[in-house]
Short mmCIF file of C-alpha atoms and ligand atoms in Angstrom, two decimals:
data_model
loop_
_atom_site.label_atom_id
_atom_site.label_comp_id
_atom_site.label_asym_id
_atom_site.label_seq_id
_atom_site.Cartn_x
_atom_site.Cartn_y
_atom_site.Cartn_z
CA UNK A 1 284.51 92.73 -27.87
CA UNK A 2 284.56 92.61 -24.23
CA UNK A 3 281.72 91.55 -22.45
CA UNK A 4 281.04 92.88 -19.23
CA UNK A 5 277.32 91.86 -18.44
CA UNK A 6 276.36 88.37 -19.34
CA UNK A 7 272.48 86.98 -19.42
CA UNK A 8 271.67 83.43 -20.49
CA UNK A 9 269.50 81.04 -19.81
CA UNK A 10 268.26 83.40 -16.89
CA UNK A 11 271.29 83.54 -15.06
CA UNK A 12 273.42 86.87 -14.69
CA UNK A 13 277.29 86.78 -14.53
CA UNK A 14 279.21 90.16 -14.67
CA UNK A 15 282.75 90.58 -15.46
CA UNK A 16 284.19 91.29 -12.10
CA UNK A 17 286.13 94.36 -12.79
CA UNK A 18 287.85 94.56 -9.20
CA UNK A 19 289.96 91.93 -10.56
CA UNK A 20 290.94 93.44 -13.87
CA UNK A 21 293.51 93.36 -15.54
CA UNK A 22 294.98 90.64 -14.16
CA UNK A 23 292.40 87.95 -13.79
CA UNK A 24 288.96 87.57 -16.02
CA UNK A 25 286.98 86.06 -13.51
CA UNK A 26 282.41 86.62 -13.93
CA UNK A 27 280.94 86.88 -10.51
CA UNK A 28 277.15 84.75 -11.25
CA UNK A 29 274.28 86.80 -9.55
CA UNK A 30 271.99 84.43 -8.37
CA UNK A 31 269.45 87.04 -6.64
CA UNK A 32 268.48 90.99 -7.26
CA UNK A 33 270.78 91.44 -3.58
CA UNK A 34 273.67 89.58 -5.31
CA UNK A 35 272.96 92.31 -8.23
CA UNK A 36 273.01 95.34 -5.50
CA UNK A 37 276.08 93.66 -4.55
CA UNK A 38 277.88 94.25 -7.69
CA UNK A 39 276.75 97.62 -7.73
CA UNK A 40 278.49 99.01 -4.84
CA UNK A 41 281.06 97.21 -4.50
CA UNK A 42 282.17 97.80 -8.04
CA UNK A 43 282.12 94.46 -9.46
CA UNK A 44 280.02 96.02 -12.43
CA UNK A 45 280.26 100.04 -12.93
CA UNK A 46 280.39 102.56 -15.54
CA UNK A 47 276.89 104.70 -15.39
CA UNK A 48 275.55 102.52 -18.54
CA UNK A 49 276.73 99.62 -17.43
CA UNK A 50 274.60 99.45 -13.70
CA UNK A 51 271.58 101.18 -15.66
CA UNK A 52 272.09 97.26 -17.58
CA UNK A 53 272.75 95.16 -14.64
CA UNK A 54 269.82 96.70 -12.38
CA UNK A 55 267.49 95.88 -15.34
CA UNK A 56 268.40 92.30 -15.15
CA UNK A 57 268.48 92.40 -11.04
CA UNK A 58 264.69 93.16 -11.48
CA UNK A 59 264.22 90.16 -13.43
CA UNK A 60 266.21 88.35 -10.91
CA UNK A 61 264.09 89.79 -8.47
CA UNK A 62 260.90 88.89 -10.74
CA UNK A 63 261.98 85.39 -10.18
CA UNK A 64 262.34 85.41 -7.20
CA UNK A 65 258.83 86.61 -6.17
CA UNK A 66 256.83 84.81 -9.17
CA UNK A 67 254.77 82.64 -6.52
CA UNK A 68 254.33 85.42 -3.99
CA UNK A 69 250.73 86.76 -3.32
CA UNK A 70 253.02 90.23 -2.59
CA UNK A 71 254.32 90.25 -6.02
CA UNK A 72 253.70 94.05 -6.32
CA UNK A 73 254.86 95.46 -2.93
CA UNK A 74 258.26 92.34 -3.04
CA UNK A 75 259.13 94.38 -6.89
CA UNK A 76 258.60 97.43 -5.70
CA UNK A 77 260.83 97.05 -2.41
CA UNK A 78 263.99 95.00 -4.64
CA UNK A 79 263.62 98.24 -7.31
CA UNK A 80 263.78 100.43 -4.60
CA UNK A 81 267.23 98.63 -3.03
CA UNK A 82 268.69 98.61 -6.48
CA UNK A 83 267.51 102.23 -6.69
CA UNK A 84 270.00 103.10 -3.87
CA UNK A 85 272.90 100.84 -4.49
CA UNK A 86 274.64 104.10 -5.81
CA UNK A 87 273.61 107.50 -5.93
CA UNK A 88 275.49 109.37 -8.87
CA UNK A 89 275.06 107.74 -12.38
CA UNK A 90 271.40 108.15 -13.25
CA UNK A 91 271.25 105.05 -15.78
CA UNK A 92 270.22 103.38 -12.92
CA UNK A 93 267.31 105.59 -11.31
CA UNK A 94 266.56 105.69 -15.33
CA UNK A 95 266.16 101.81 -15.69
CA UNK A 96 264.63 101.38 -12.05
CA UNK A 97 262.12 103.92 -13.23
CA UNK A 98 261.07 102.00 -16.35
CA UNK A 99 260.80 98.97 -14.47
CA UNK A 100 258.39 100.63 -12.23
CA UNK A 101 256.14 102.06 -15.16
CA UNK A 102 256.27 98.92 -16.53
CA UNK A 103 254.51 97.34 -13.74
CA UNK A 104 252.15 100.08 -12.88
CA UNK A 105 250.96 99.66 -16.28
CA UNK A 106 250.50 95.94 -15.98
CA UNK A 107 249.15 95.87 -12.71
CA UNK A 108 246.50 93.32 -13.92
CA UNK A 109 248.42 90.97 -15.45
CA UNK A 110 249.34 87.50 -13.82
CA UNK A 111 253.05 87.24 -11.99
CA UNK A 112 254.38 85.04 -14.93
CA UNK A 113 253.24 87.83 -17.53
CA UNK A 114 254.88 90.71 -15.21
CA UNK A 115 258.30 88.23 -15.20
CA UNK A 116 258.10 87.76 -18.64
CA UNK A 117 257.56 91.86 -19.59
CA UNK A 118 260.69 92.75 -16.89
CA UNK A 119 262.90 90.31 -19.17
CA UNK A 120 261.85 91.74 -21.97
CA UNK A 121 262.47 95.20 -20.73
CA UNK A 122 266.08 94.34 -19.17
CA UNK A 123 267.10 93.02 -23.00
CA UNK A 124 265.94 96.15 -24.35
CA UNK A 125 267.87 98.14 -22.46
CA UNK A 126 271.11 96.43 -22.92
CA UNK A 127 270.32 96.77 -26.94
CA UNK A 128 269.38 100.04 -26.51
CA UNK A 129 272.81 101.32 -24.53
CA UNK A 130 274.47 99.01 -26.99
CA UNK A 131 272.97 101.32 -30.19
CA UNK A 132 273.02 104.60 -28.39
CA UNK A 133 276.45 103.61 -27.92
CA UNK A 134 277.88 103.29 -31.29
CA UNK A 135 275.93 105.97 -32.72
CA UNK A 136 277.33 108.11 -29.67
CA UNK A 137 281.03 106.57 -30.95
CA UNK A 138 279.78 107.66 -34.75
CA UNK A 139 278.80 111.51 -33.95
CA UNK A 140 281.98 112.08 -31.48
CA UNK A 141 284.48 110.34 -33.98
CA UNK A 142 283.80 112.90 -36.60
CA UNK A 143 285.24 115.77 -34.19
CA UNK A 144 288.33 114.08 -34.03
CA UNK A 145 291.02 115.21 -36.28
CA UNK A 146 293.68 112.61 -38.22
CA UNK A 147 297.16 112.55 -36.12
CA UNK A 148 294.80 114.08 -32.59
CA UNK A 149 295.95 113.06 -29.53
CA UNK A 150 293.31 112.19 -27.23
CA UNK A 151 293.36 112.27 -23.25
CA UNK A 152 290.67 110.74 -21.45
CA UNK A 153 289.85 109.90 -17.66
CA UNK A 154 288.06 107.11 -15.47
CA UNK A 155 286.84 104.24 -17.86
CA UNK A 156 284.26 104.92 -20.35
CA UNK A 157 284.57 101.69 -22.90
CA UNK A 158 283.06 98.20 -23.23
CA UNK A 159 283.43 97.87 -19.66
CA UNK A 160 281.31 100.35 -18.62
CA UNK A 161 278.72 99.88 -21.29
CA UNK A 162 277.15 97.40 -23.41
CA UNK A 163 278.65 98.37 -26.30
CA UNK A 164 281.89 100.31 -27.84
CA UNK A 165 281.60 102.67 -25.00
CA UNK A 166 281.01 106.33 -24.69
CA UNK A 167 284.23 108.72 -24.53
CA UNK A 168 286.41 105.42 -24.69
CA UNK A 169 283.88 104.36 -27.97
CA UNK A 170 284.76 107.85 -29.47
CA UNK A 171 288.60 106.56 -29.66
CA UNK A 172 287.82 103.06 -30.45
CA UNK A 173 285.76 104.58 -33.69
CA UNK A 174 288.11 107.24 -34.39
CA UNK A 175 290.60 104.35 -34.38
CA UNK A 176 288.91 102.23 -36.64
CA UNK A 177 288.43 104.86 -38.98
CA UNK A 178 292.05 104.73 -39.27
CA UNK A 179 292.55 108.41 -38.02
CA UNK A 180 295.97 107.77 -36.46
CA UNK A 181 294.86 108.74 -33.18
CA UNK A 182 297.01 108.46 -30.03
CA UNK A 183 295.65 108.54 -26.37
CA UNK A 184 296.91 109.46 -23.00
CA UNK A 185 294.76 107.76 -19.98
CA UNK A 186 294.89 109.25 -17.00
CA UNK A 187 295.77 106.56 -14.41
CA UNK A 188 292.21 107.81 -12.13
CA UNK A 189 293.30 107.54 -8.46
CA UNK A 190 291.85 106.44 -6.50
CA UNK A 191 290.33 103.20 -8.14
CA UNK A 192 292.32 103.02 -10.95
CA UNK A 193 289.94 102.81 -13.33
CA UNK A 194 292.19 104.14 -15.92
CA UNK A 195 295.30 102.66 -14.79
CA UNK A 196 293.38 98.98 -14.95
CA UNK A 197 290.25 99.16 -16.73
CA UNK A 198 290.77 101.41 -19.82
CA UNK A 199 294.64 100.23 -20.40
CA UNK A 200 293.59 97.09 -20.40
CA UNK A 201 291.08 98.29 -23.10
CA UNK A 202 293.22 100.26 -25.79
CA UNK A 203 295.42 97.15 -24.76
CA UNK A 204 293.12 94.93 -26.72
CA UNK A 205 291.87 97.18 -29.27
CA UNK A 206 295.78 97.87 -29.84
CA UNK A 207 295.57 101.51 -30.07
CA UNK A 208 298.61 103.55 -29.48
CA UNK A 209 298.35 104.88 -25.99
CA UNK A 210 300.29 106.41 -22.92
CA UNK A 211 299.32 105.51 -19.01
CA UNK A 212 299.58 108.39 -16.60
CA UNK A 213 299.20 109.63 -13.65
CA UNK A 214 296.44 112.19 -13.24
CA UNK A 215 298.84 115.08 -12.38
CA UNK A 216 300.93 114.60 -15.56
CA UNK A 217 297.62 115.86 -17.49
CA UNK A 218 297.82 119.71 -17.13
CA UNK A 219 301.60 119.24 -18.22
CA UNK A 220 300.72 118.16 -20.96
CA UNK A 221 297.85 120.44 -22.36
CA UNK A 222 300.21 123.15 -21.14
CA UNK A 223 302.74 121.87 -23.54
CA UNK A 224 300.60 121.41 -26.54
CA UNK A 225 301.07 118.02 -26.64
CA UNK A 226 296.65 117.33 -26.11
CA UNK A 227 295.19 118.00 -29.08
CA UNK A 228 290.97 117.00 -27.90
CA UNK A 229 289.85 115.71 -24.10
CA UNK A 230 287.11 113.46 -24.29
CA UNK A 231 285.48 112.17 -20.93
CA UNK A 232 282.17 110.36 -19.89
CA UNK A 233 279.88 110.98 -17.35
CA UNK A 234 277.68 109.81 -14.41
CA UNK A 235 274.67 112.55 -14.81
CA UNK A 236 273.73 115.68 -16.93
CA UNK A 237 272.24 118.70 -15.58
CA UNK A 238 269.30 120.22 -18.29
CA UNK A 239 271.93 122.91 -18.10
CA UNK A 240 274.56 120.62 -19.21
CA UNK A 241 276.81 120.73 -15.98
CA UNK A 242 278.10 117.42 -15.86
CA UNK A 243 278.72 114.92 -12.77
CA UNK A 244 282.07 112.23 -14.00
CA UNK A 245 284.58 110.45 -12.15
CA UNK A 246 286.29 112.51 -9.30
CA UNK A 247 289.31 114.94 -11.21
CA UNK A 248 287.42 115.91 -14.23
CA UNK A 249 286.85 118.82 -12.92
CA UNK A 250 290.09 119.92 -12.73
CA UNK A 251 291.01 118.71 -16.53
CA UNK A 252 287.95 120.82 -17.68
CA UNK A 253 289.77 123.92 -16.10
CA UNK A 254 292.97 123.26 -17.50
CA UNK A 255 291.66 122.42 -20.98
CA UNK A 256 290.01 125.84 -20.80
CA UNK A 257 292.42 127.60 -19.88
CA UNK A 258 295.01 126.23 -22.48
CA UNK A 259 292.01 125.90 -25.09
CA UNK A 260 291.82 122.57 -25.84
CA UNK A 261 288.44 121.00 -26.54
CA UNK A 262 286.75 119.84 -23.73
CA UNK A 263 283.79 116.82 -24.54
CA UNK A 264 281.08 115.13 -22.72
CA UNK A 265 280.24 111.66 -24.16
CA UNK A 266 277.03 110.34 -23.04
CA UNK A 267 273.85 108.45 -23.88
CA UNK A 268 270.72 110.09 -23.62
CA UNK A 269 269.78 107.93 -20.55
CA UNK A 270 272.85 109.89 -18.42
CA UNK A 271 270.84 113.52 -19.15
CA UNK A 272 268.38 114.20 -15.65
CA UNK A 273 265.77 116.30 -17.49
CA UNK A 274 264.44 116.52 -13.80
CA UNK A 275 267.45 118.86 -12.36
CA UNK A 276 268.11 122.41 -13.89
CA UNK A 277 272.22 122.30 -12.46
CA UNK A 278 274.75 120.20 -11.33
CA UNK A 279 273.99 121.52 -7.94
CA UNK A 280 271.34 119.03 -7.20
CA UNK A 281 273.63 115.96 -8.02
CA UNK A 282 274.05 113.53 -5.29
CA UNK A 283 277.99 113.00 -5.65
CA UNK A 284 278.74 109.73 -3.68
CA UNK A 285 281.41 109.54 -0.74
CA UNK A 286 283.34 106.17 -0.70
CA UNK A 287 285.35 104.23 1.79
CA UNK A 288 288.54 105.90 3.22
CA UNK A 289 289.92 102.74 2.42
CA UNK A 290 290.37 103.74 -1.31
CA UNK A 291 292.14 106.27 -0.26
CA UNK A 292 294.33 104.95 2.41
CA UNK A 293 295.52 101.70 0.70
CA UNK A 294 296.39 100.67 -2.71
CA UNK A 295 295.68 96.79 -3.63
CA UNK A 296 294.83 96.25 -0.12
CA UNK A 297 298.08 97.52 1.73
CA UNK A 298 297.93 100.41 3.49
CA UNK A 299 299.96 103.65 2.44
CA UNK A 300 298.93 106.13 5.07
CA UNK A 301 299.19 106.93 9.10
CA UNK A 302 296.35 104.91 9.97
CA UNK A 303 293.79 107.30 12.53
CA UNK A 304 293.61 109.96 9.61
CA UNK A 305 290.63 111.50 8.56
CA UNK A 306 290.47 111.15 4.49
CA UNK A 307 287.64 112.72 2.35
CA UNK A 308 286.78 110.66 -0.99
CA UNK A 309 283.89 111.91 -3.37
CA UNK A 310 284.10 109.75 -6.47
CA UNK A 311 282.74 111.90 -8.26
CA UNK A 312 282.66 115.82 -9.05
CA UNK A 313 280.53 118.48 -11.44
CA UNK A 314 281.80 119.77 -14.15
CA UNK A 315 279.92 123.04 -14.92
CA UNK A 316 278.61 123.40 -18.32
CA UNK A 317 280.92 126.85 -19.07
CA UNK A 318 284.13 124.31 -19.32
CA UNK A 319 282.69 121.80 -21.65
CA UNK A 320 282.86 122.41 -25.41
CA UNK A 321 280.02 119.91 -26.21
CA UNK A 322 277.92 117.20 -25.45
CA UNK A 323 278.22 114.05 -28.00
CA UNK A 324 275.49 111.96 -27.58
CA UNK A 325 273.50 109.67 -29.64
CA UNK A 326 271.45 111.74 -31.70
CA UNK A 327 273.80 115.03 -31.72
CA UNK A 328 276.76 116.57 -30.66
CA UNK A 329 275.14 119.87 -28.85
CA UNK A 330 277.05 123.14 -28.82
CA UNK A 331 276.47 126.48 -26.37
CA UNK A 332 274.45 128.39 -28.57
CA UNK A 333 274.45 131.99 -27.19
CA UNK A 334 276.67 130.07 -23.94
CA UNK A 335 273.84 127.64 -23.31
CA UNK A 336 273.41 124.01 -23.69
CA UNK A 337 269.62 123.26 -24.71
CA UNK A 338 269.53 119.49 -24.67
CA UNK A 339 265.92 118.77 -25.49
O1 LIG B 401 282.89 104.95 -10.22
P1 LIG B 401 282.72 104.46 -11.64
O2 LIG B 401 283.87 103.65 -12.12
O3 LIG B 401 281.39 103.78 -11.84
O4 LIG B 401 282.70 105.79 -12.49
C1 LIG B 401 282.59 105.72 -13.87
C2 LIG B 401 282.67 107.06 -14.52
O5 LIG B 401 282.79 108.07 -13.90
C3 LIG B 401 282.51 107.09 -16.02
O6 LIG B 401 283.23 108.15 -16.56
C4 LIG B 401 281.02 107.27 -16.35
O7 LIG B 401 280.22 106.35 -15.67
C5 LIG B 401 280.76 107.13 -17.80
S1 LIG B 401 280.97 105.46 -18.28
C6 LIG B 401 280.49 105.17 -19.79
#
């Protein structure tokens, strides 16, 4: 298996996925800012996957401040930076927020004793994404169908986890099940995710799959030719509306129209239990630069004005279910009740 986020001996090194596919390089984190780093700039992303790495930037962080009479007020300022190093996927607010409890609750104990707890916590957290994410794989494999073809968007495997994945883990399972699956990625303009991250994935795992461009997808539902969508995402809604990777909106409206199957795959650390819609999801805006250049060189007028969410909302009427680790949920009487 890939492996994307790397702790030993107290040092962090992530897989730097800006250079995938075509160099494996880790980028070492040597501090919690190093860690924020990686965050925004994408050297480590997939919702799970930062949730992971801004556990361990704690402990970074933890070490970093052992001998400091501000040990409290130092933590709570580094959670707060990795709090904000992106806005959409709530794995991270979700692991920030543990770290915090964690410390409120300890508040007595010696620096060394906090350190010690915050490694502790950042390990279980890994382990825990890594089982939510093969049970997730488990539940969402048994909806697939022997012969389906599967389209998928952005990259939801190894890469963006610490385990099989989430939608991508629902293929690899399905897969190794031996359920004679094929797949059609969607290429995911305008960072490629698909294009370099999850080809480079069914690559490995060697399971028969197509690359293509985003617009090629309602083509093909339209055809007949998709027989079950599966997609990730950043944040749930209690109502179920969904925030993912900028375009699956639009395959959610397609798939509904043409009445093809239309999943969520997510942990339970993804679900906001503190936002009733999609409405209050922060969707992040990203350099024009995405946009405006491919690999660097530049493929538009330059002086343009260019508008680039990277993510949109998905509302819960255009999703067939939720798989997650405990359950796939259904609308029961067209609601999602994910408690
Ligand atoms: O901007 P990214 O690459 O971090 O966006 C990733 C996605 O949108 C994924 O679909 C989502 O995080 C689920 S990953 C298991």
């Amino acid at each position: 298996m890939i492996h994307t986020i790397v702790f030993k001996d107290d040092r962090l090194s992530l897989l730097d996925q800006r250079k995938l596919p075509l160099a494996e390089e880790y980028f070492e984190c040597k501090t919690y800012k190093d860690v924020e780093f990686a965050i925004r700039d994408m050297v480590v992303r997939g919702a799970p996957a930062i949730g992971i790495a801004a556990g361990y930037g704690a402990y970074l962080a933890a070490l970093e401040f052992v001998n400091s009479d501000d040990f409290d007020k130092e933590m709570e300022k580094a959670l707060d930076i990795l709090n904000k190093s992106r806005p959409t996927a709530v794995n991270l607010m979700w692991a920030v927020d543990k770290m915090k409890k964690l410390l409120e609750d300890n508040k007595d104990r010696s620096n060394e004793e906090k350190a010690k707890l915050i490694k502790k916590l950042a390990i279980d957290i890994e382990k825990l994404e890594e089982e939510m994410s093969l049970d997730m794989s488990k539940n969402g494999a048994e909806l697939v169908k022997k012969g389906d073809t599967i389209l998928t968007h952005c990259n939801t495997g190894s890469l963006a986890t610490s385990g099989l994945g989430t939608a991508l883990g629902v293929i690899k399972y399905a897969h190794e099940e031996g359920k004679d699956i094929k797949v059609y990625a969607d290429e995911t303009r305008p960072r490629l995710q698909g294009a370099r991250l999850t080809a480079y994935e069914l690559d490995k795992e060697k399971i028969p799959f197509k690359l293509i461009s985003d617009s090629v997808a309602a083509t093909l539902i339209r055809d007949g030719k998709i027989d079950f969508i599966v997609v990730g995402a950043d944040r749930i809604a209690k109502n179920g509306d969904t925030a993912n990777k900028i375009g699956t909106f639009m395959l959610s409206i397609v798939a509904k129209e043409y009445k093809v199957p239309f999943y969520i795959a997510a942990p339970s650390s993804t679900i906001d239990f503190d936002i009733e819609t999609g409405k209050e999801i922060e969707i992040e805006e990203r350099d024009e630069s995405e946009v405006t250049e491919i690999e660097g060189v530049r493929i538009a007028p330059h002086g343009i004005q260019v508008y680039n969410p990277a993510f949109d909302v998905t509302p819960y009427q255009n999703i067939t279910g939720i798989i997650t680790e405990k359950k796939v949920y259904f609308q029961e009487n067209g609601e999602f009740n994910l408690e």
